[in-house]
Phi, psi and omega in degrees: 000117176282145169238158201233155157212129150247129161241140196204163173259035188186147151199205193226145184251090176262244265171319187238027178108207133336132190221129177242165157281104163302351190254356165259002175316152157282123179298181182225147176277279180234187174186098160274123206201127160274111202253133143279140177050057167217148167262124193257132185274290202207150196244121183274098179282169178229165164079034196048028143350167115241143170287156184243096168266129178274165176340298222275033196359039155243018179231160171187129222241105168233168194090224185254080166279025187235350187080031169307313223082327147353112145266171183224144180294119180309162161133249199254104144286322209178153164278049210262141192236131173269183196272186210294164176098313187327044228315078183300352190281332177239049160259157146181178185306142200248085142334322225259333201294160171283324189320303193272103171244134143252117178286135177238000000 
């Protein structure tokens, strides 16, 4: 499952919601994210990252988790693949969780 991140200080109220501009997008510091009904094998970071998976293998953490300040480029964070089996039609981002945030 690939993840994206945009963040933006402005947007637009479109047809489908909330809408940002990829090309006004805001970098990001980090981006964490929680999946209901998936076991995470392994996570592809992009921009020379490593992802940070927790324990419960259902979280998983890319960016500046040291406090650099370090930003990052809207777009492709990661890449994350569960394990064999999955029923990917009922995996998906857990909203609901405190865990999944993008820090600008």
């Amino acid at each position: 499952m690939q993840i994206f991140a945009y963040s933006s200080d402005t947007a637009t109220i479109g047809t489908s919601g909330v809408l940002i501009d990829a090309d006004t997008a805001l970098s990001w510091q980090t981006v964490e994210v929680a999946f209901a009904n998936g076991v995470i094998e392994s996570v592809a970071a992009e921009n020379g990252l490593t992802a940070t998976i927790k324990t419960n293998n259902k979280e998983v953490g890319v960016g500046d988790m040291a406090g650099s300040g370090d930003t990052h480029p809207a777009g492709l964070v990661m890449t994350v693949t569960f394990t064999s089996g999955t029923d990917m039609d009922s995996v998906y981002i857990d909203f609901s969780s405190s865990t999944t945030v993008i820090c600008i």
